[in-house]
Amino acid sequence: MIDPRRTSSAQWANLWLGLDVGSDISLANAMGREIIAAGLANEKFIRHATSNFETYKAHVEKYTLERAERETGVPAEAIRRTAHAFARAPRAQLCWTLGITEHHNAVDNVVALINLSILTGHVGRYGSGVNPLRGQNNVQGGGDMGAIPDRLPGFQHVENDELRAKFEKAYGTKIHPERGWHLSGMFDAMERGDLKTLYVLGENPADSEADRHRALKLLRSLDFLLVQDIFYTKTAELADVVLPAAAGAFESEGTVTSSERRVQRVRRTVPPPAGVRDDLDVIFELARRLGHDWGTPNPEALWDELRPLSPMHGGMSYRRLEEMGGIQWPCYDESHPGEMFLHGRFWAEPLIGPRAPFMIVEFEPPVDKLDSDFPIRLTTGRRLDDYNTGVQTGKYASPLRLREALGLSPEDGRQYNLAEGEKVRVTSRRGTLVAPVHFDSALRPGLAFLSVHDHEQIATNDLTIDAVDPKSGTSEFKATAIRIEKVRIETVSR
Amino acid sequence: MSKPSTDMNQIEINQPEMKSVVNAPQPTIPLPRGPVPQAPTRESRSIEIKIDGHSVSVPEGSTILDAGRQLGIETPTLCFLESLTPVNVCRVCVVELEGSRTLVPACSRKVEANMSIKTDSERVRLSRKLVLEFLASSVDLSTAPKMQEYMERYGAQPDRFGETRATVAQPVKVDNDLYVRDYSKCVLCYKCVEACGVDAQNTFAIAVAGRGFSAHIATEFDVPLPDSACVYCGNCIGVCPTGALMFKSEFDMRQAGTWDESKQMQTDTICPYCGVGCDLTVHAQDGKIVRVTSPLDHSVTHGNLCIKGRFGWQFVQIQPAENGK
Amino acid sequence: MDLHLTNAQATAEERAAVDSLLGAPDSSWHGAQRLGADTRSASNGHAGSQRHRLLPVLHALHNRIGWISPGAINYASLRLDIAPAEVHGVASFYGMFSLTERPAVVAHVCDDIACLTRGADKLCADLEKKLGAAGSPCAGGRATWQRSQCLGLCERAPAALVSAAGVKHQERVLAPASADSVASLINEAVAGRMPAAPDELSIQLSVPQAEKQNGSALRLLQRIGHGDAASLADYQRLGGYEGLRKAIALGAEGTLRELSASKLLGRGGAAFPTAKKWEALFLQRNLLQEDFRRAHYVICNADESEPGTFKDRILMEGDPFAVLEGMTIAGFVTGATKGFIYLRGEYPLAAERVQHAIDIANNNNFLGKNLLSKSFDFNIEIRRGAGAYICGEETALFNSIEGYRGEPRNKPPFPTQAGLFRQPTAVNNVETLVNVPGIIREGGAAYAKLGTENSAGTRLFCLCGHIARPGVYEIAMGSTLRQLIELAGGVAGSGKLQAVLLGGAAGAFMAPKELDTPLTFEGTRSIGATLGSGVVMLFDDSVDLRRILLRIASFFRNETCGQCVPCRVGVTRQEEALQRLIAAKPLGSAAQELNLIREMAQAMRDASICGLGQTAASALESALQRWSLFA
């Protein structure tokens, strides 16, 4: 378990490494170096299925355990043990969540981990692989359906003429031949004045964007903002038109795709409130008003329209999805059971398809530097019983829910002469807020934590930085430099 | 639905081609198709036994219960659940095994070659009847309909132990807004402890405490749930066979006399929160969600959920008028 | 693991009690002050749990403080990585542990069946007058007294045990006890002037045979009273460790051959051939080399708790090295390198003497590495029980040692396949193990000549109740009950025998006309009884047997672990029915109640998980067969 905080999960781990926020590449490269030096690299796999190994080997040579200890804060011996345990394991997976991806160099972080998996051959076999644990029930499905800037459904590249032509023929319309913007790109486009109209479905960027002041300013500057959501969110408050929507998982028919690529059916369990329409109904109605009558919305018919276009979904009829309790893509035809894991081709003799290249990535610390003015590293995340900006989870009475507070180590509490629950002013280079403190031994001195769940009470994203990874468009939510000050001098007895 | 970008895990590792994440060369789609990868499987041989005079062949490692089911024999069970390690404490499933001094629990006794078993002998019927009488005379089984069926089947008469008999009657524990614990209905089947512990949640908020007739399920020193390690996954409610653990929503409706299962619809959907993809069975009465369970046989979660999946559905019931516009 | 603790804090003394056993905590995650390194890496996580040390930790807390507080539970959780609900579940399982605040000095006064025949009623009544009701504070609030189950001191009934918690935890047995002696011992304990030794073994009171016979005809009791039990030199002078030396010379297979020829059957109650049990482990020895995570264990079951039984206590107090030698031979044969003695919590002198013997054996290479300069290692650790009769059941005993509630496991798998820590384990009773060195020394065939064809050797019996000279007696199997009673001086009390309870609470009653039954496994089986743990408890004609039956029923109600339904509710309903019959307020008719009792008995016997429930009705049923007690 590698996490700056010793979370509940970390307390179960055989080995926990409490690294500095954003030092992942240094750690991964040092592990790679150690695995090679100890003769634990899977040479057979490297020869069979990878390329560029010699360059990688030369590159990580400078990431000694001692250097990694300096850059990550983790003792060299613990890194060595981790490297050996990973390399020697008969099966091993690398799983991660947003601690890897909410950084200015998110893709580089992922690449560093992929390098480790192909270095050891922990890929393409049962129980092995690299695995981003999805934070949302359909973030995988969204991407699968082409809701990323450069892909059509089934990850087919929008800039590939042949593939695009297939869709154009099926849809009977021209598709713009260039990739679009991801979320951060859209905000940059608003800033440049290139984007003036925005249609937001089920998203709450007014609370969830990094450096929220900037996000709010840009949303307000739009010519027209249309928000479609189940509640009147912060973003809806800024909208010119708000369309009330049904709650997808409970009031609509369709599919979602989970973290393990399993496409599953969602069903209408209760009717939506009076006057509220399904997302599909709304989109069909919009189309009709814009002059395109698509007929009556039918989720299964839409799905069947997709299947011949997206080969990896080809075998997934609604009937099979029901019978099999969901199917993991790829599922090419109706005789295909779906696949439990990907990349088995790397083990085929002879190799099927291209080799997996080792890629070169360098450690770069987070953009928001610590200094004497901003000496504390703030990292953000979720709590078990809440979800994102709390639009849905805020409506049930969780006994676990405490008043949101700035998590601090007990040592910092003493250092700043604070009492549990005492209010402090938290300031970053972008914003400031007041929050009570909560002492948490999962945190070490110099590390603070805030969740993102309740922006009414504590607007965490007033503090965060919108330093964006150019490859993925994700902001560096995980690393903010802050300082804390007592709100007023209190004499604490006891 | 609200899907803020905070959690847009936008790096698509789950793409057919990993390296396209970065250098995005002109991708060839679809991927060359190799053999379908499969999980390793284990071979098992089959074992033949006799039940009530009929021969049956089952895979090695099966239990007598499995073998009986294959023959269509309905064996009563209470502490048994497919998704939990058998504890064989209720003893309602006991059967007569030739050569064994005592009866044996069908739910956990593994088949061995040439076993000969009787599932409906006089000894079996007597023990099952007494076990049911013992339970019904000490525990409130009013929300355990299956037990009522068993009692009729075995002619159990729990009232023959008199009025002054010891029972586990006690006040209902209502210490949070999500679920209640009525240990007057607890048969001490250990299922909730297993679900809270190593069989599912690994939280260990509850354990069996005390001994003998006073043995009971408890947090440490019986502190209220909000002071305990409970994470409100509700997996204990999911496995409770008697309604001792109950959704607060169901409890309140029962108190008000409005709970009516004949008017309830059950529909499966997928949890709206994280990416695990848990299957939810939504129980709705008059168009309102009244509780959420999860099917035991679903390969993703085997009946287990977390606090959000099991209890985080209240937002669906909120009418637009209650929330701004 | 991720512990969630309540705010209750352990006191410095509670921490010290735990730390004295476990040493200082290794990191802040286990209760130490936090250092920088703790915030950068940690190892072990769930794998670091030391659950098997839970029971010793609870003992350490209880011995030091006198009760186990919420703060203490939290600290034990933190130190051992066990959830507090589970620690509480385990602590609340054992009768000896109090989870509510209680004075440091507690007198446990036995009111069980053997003591009832010897004035326990009067003792308790006198104490009520002198000190107040049981459970109420006395000695200025610094002490209390309470009624207790059988303390295993039946030959000296009525009995009491006083314990005084503190930095120097002390215990002292009083038997026979009077209200005056209990009260004055309480005062001494409160004043910190308790005698240093917990008890003295009296040959005269406890082993009358040894006094008379000069040990010549005795095997199991041969050394008791003829040397210093604490002296290794005396033990060796009297033939000690010759068996082990010969076993090593014979090798494991040769030793097994002798044991098999001896036809020794286990003395704990189940009468299973000892050689077969050991052979099962011996045959798995090759797997030990293949997998380093595999281990074999030898366990000496010294949790003697059957009411009326005290023979194992006397063996441990009077000849502790013999127990160790028997276990060491078991280790040699089975390939186990670790042995546990699960020793009843209420036996302070036995625990002291056995621990002393272990220390001496360790210092003299009779235990430890390369034993007797041969290439085999064997260590023994004592684990104390904490007041749970059920822990005498072998699988419950495993759970208890492992730090779980002492609830029996379902069998199969049997202990020889998956026992302690799910490893192959041989569990033997104290008396069985003490038989072994002599068998190996003199040869199995010689032993088999003793006793009868199917019940070889000699056997210890615990004579108590209305008998002229109570105590432990050793006789060759096959003698009759009448001969045994004569050996112990005949019936005491009124002199007119009403009934004999054979085998303890889980045994059976016999009528005077059955006294010529031979004391063999097969002889007792033929009349529906059992030798059980060797209890022979006599009742004269002044005793109200119904009262004895009710006390036995209440014993089972107190001691059922509560795991399986037939036993948990069955023993409860059984006691209720008996109470109604005795009060002459049957539901319906007495015949109806007796029928109900019979049905319950059959369900308990047929459907309970373990021997406790299976035998909880046997004494009652045997009495109802012999006498019309509720006509």
Short mmCIF file of N, CA and C in Angstrom, two decimals, chain A residues 6 8 11-20 72-73 410-411 441 443-444, chain C residues 1-3 29 33-35 37-47 81:
data_model
loop_
_atom_site.label_atom_id
_atom_site.label_comp_id
_atom_site.label_asym_id
_atom_site.label_seq_id
_atom_site.Cartn_x
_atom_site.Cartn_y
_atom_site.Cartn_z
N ARG A 6 -1.83 7.04 6.19
CA ARG A 6 -2.03 5.63 6.57
C ARG A 6 -3.53 5.42 6.76
N SER A 8 -7.35 3.48 6.40
CA SER A 8 -7.83 2.20 6.91
C SER A 8 -7.27 1.05 6.10
N GLN A 11 -3.77 0.29 6.85
CA GLN A 11 -3.53 -0.39 8.12
C GLN A 11 -3.65 -1.91 7.99
N TRP A 12 -4.22 -2.36 6.87
CA TRP A 12 -4.29 -3.80 6.63
C TRP A 12 -3.08 -4.31 5.88
N ALA A 13 -2.30 -3.39 5.35
CA ALA A 13 -1.27 -3.80 4.39
C ALA A 13 -0.11 -4.52 5.07
N ASN A 14 0.47 -5.46 4.36
CA ASN A 14 1.69 -6.08 4.85
C ASN A 14 2.81 -5.06 4.89
N LEU A 15 2.76 -4.13 3.94
CA LEU A 15 3.79 -3.11 3.88
C LEU A 15 3.11 -1.82 3.44
N TRP A 16 3.38 -0.74 4.18
CA TRP A 16 2.81 0.56 3.79
C TRP A 16 3.96 1.54 3.61
N LEU A 17 3.93 2.28 2.51
CA LEU A 17 4.93 3.31 2.27
C LEU A 17 4.24 4.67 2.29
N GLY A 18 4.63 5.52 3.21
CA GLY A 18 4.01 6.85 3.33
C GLY A 18 4.81 7.90 2.58
N LEU A 19 4.68 7.90 1.27
CA LEU A 19 5.54 8.77 0.46
C LEU A 19 5.05 10.22 0.46
N ASP A 20 5.91 11.12 0.00
CA ASP A 20 5.51 12.51 -0.17
C ASP A 20 4.53 12.59 -1.33
N THR A 72 11.15 10.84 -1.86
CA THR A 72 9.83 10.36 -1.42
C THR A 72 9.64 10.42 0.08
N GLY A 73 10.77 10.46 0.82
CA GLY A 73 10.68 10.42 2.27
C GLY A 73 10.57 9.02 2.84
N PRO A 410 -1.53 14.92 14.81
CA PRO A 410 -1.52 15.38 16.21
C PRO A 410 -0.29 16.22 16.50
N GLU A 411 0.85 15.90 15.85
CA GLU A 411 2.07 16.67 16.07
C GLU A 411 1.90 18.12 15.62
N SER A 441 -4.27 10.53 13.15
CA SER A 441 -2.93 9.94 13.14
C SER A 441 -2.61 9.25 11.82
N LEU A 443 -2.30 10.99 9.36
CA LEU A 443 -1.50 12.05 8.74
C LEU A 443 -0.19 12.23 9.49
N ARG A 444 0.85 12.62 8.76
CA ARG A 444 2.12 12.90 9.42
C ARG A 444 2.30 14.41 9.51
N MET C 1 -4.59 -4.10 11.38
CA MET C 1 -5.90 -3.78 10.81
C MET C 1 -6.33 -2.40 11.26
N ASP C 2 -7.44 -1.94 10.68
CA ASP C 2 -7.89 -0.60 11.01
C ASP C 2 -8.77 -0.66 12.25
N LEU C 3 -8.15 -0.41 13.39
CA LEU C 3 -8.89 -0.48 14.64
C LEU C 3 -9.67 0.80 14.86
N TRP C 29 1.76 2.46 16.01
CA TRP C 29 0.56 1.77 15.55
C TRP C 29 0.16 0.70 16.54
N GLN C 33 4.71 5.85 21.72
CA GLN C 33 4.79 7.23 21.28
C GLN C 33 5.18 7.26 19.81
N ARG C 34 4.65 8.22 19.07
CA ARG C 34 4.91 8.21 17.64
C ARG C 34 6.27 8.82 17.32
N LEU C 35 7.02 8.12 16.47
CA LEU C 35 8.31 8.62 15.98
C LEU C 35 8.17 8.88 14.49
N ALA C 37 9.71 7.78 11.93
CA ALA C 37 9.74 6.60 11.05
C ALA C 37 8.37 5.94 10.93
N ASP C 38 7.58 6.03 12.01
CA ASP C 38 6.25 5.43 11.98
C ASP C 38 5.36 6.04 10.91
N THR C 39 5.66 7.29 10.53
CA THR C 39 4.78 7.97 9.59
C THR C 39 5.21 7.75 8.14
N ARG C 40 6.26 6.97 7.96
CA ARG C 40 6.79 6.77 6.61
C ARG C 40 6.69 5.34 6.11
N SER C 41 6.68 4.39 7.02
CA SER C 41 6.40 3.03 6.57
C SER C 41 5.99 2.18 7.77
N ALA C 42 5.26 1.14 7.47
CA ALA C 42 4.84 0.21 8.52
C ALA C 42 4.71 -1.15 7.86
N SER C 43 4.96 -2.18 8.64
CA SER C 43 4.84 -3.50 8.05
C SER C 43 3.90 -4.36 8.88
N ASN C 44 3.57 -5.45 8.31
CA ASN C 44 2.73 -6.50 8.92
C ASN C 44 1.24 -6.28 8.80
N GLY C 45 0.73 -5.11 9.14
CA GLY C 45 -0.71 -4.91 9.01
C GLY C 45 -1.49 -6.03 9.68
N HIS C 46 -2.45 -6.58 8.96
CA HIS C 46 -3.27 -7.65 9.54
C HIS C 46 -2.45 -8.88 9.87
N ALA C 47 -1.38 -9.08 9.10
CA ALA C 47 -0.57 -10.28 9.32
C ALA C 47 0.17 -10.19 10.65
N ASP C 81 -3.56 -6.08 17.77
CA ASP C 81 -4.22 -5.94 16.47
C ASP C 81 -5.46 -6.82 16.36
#
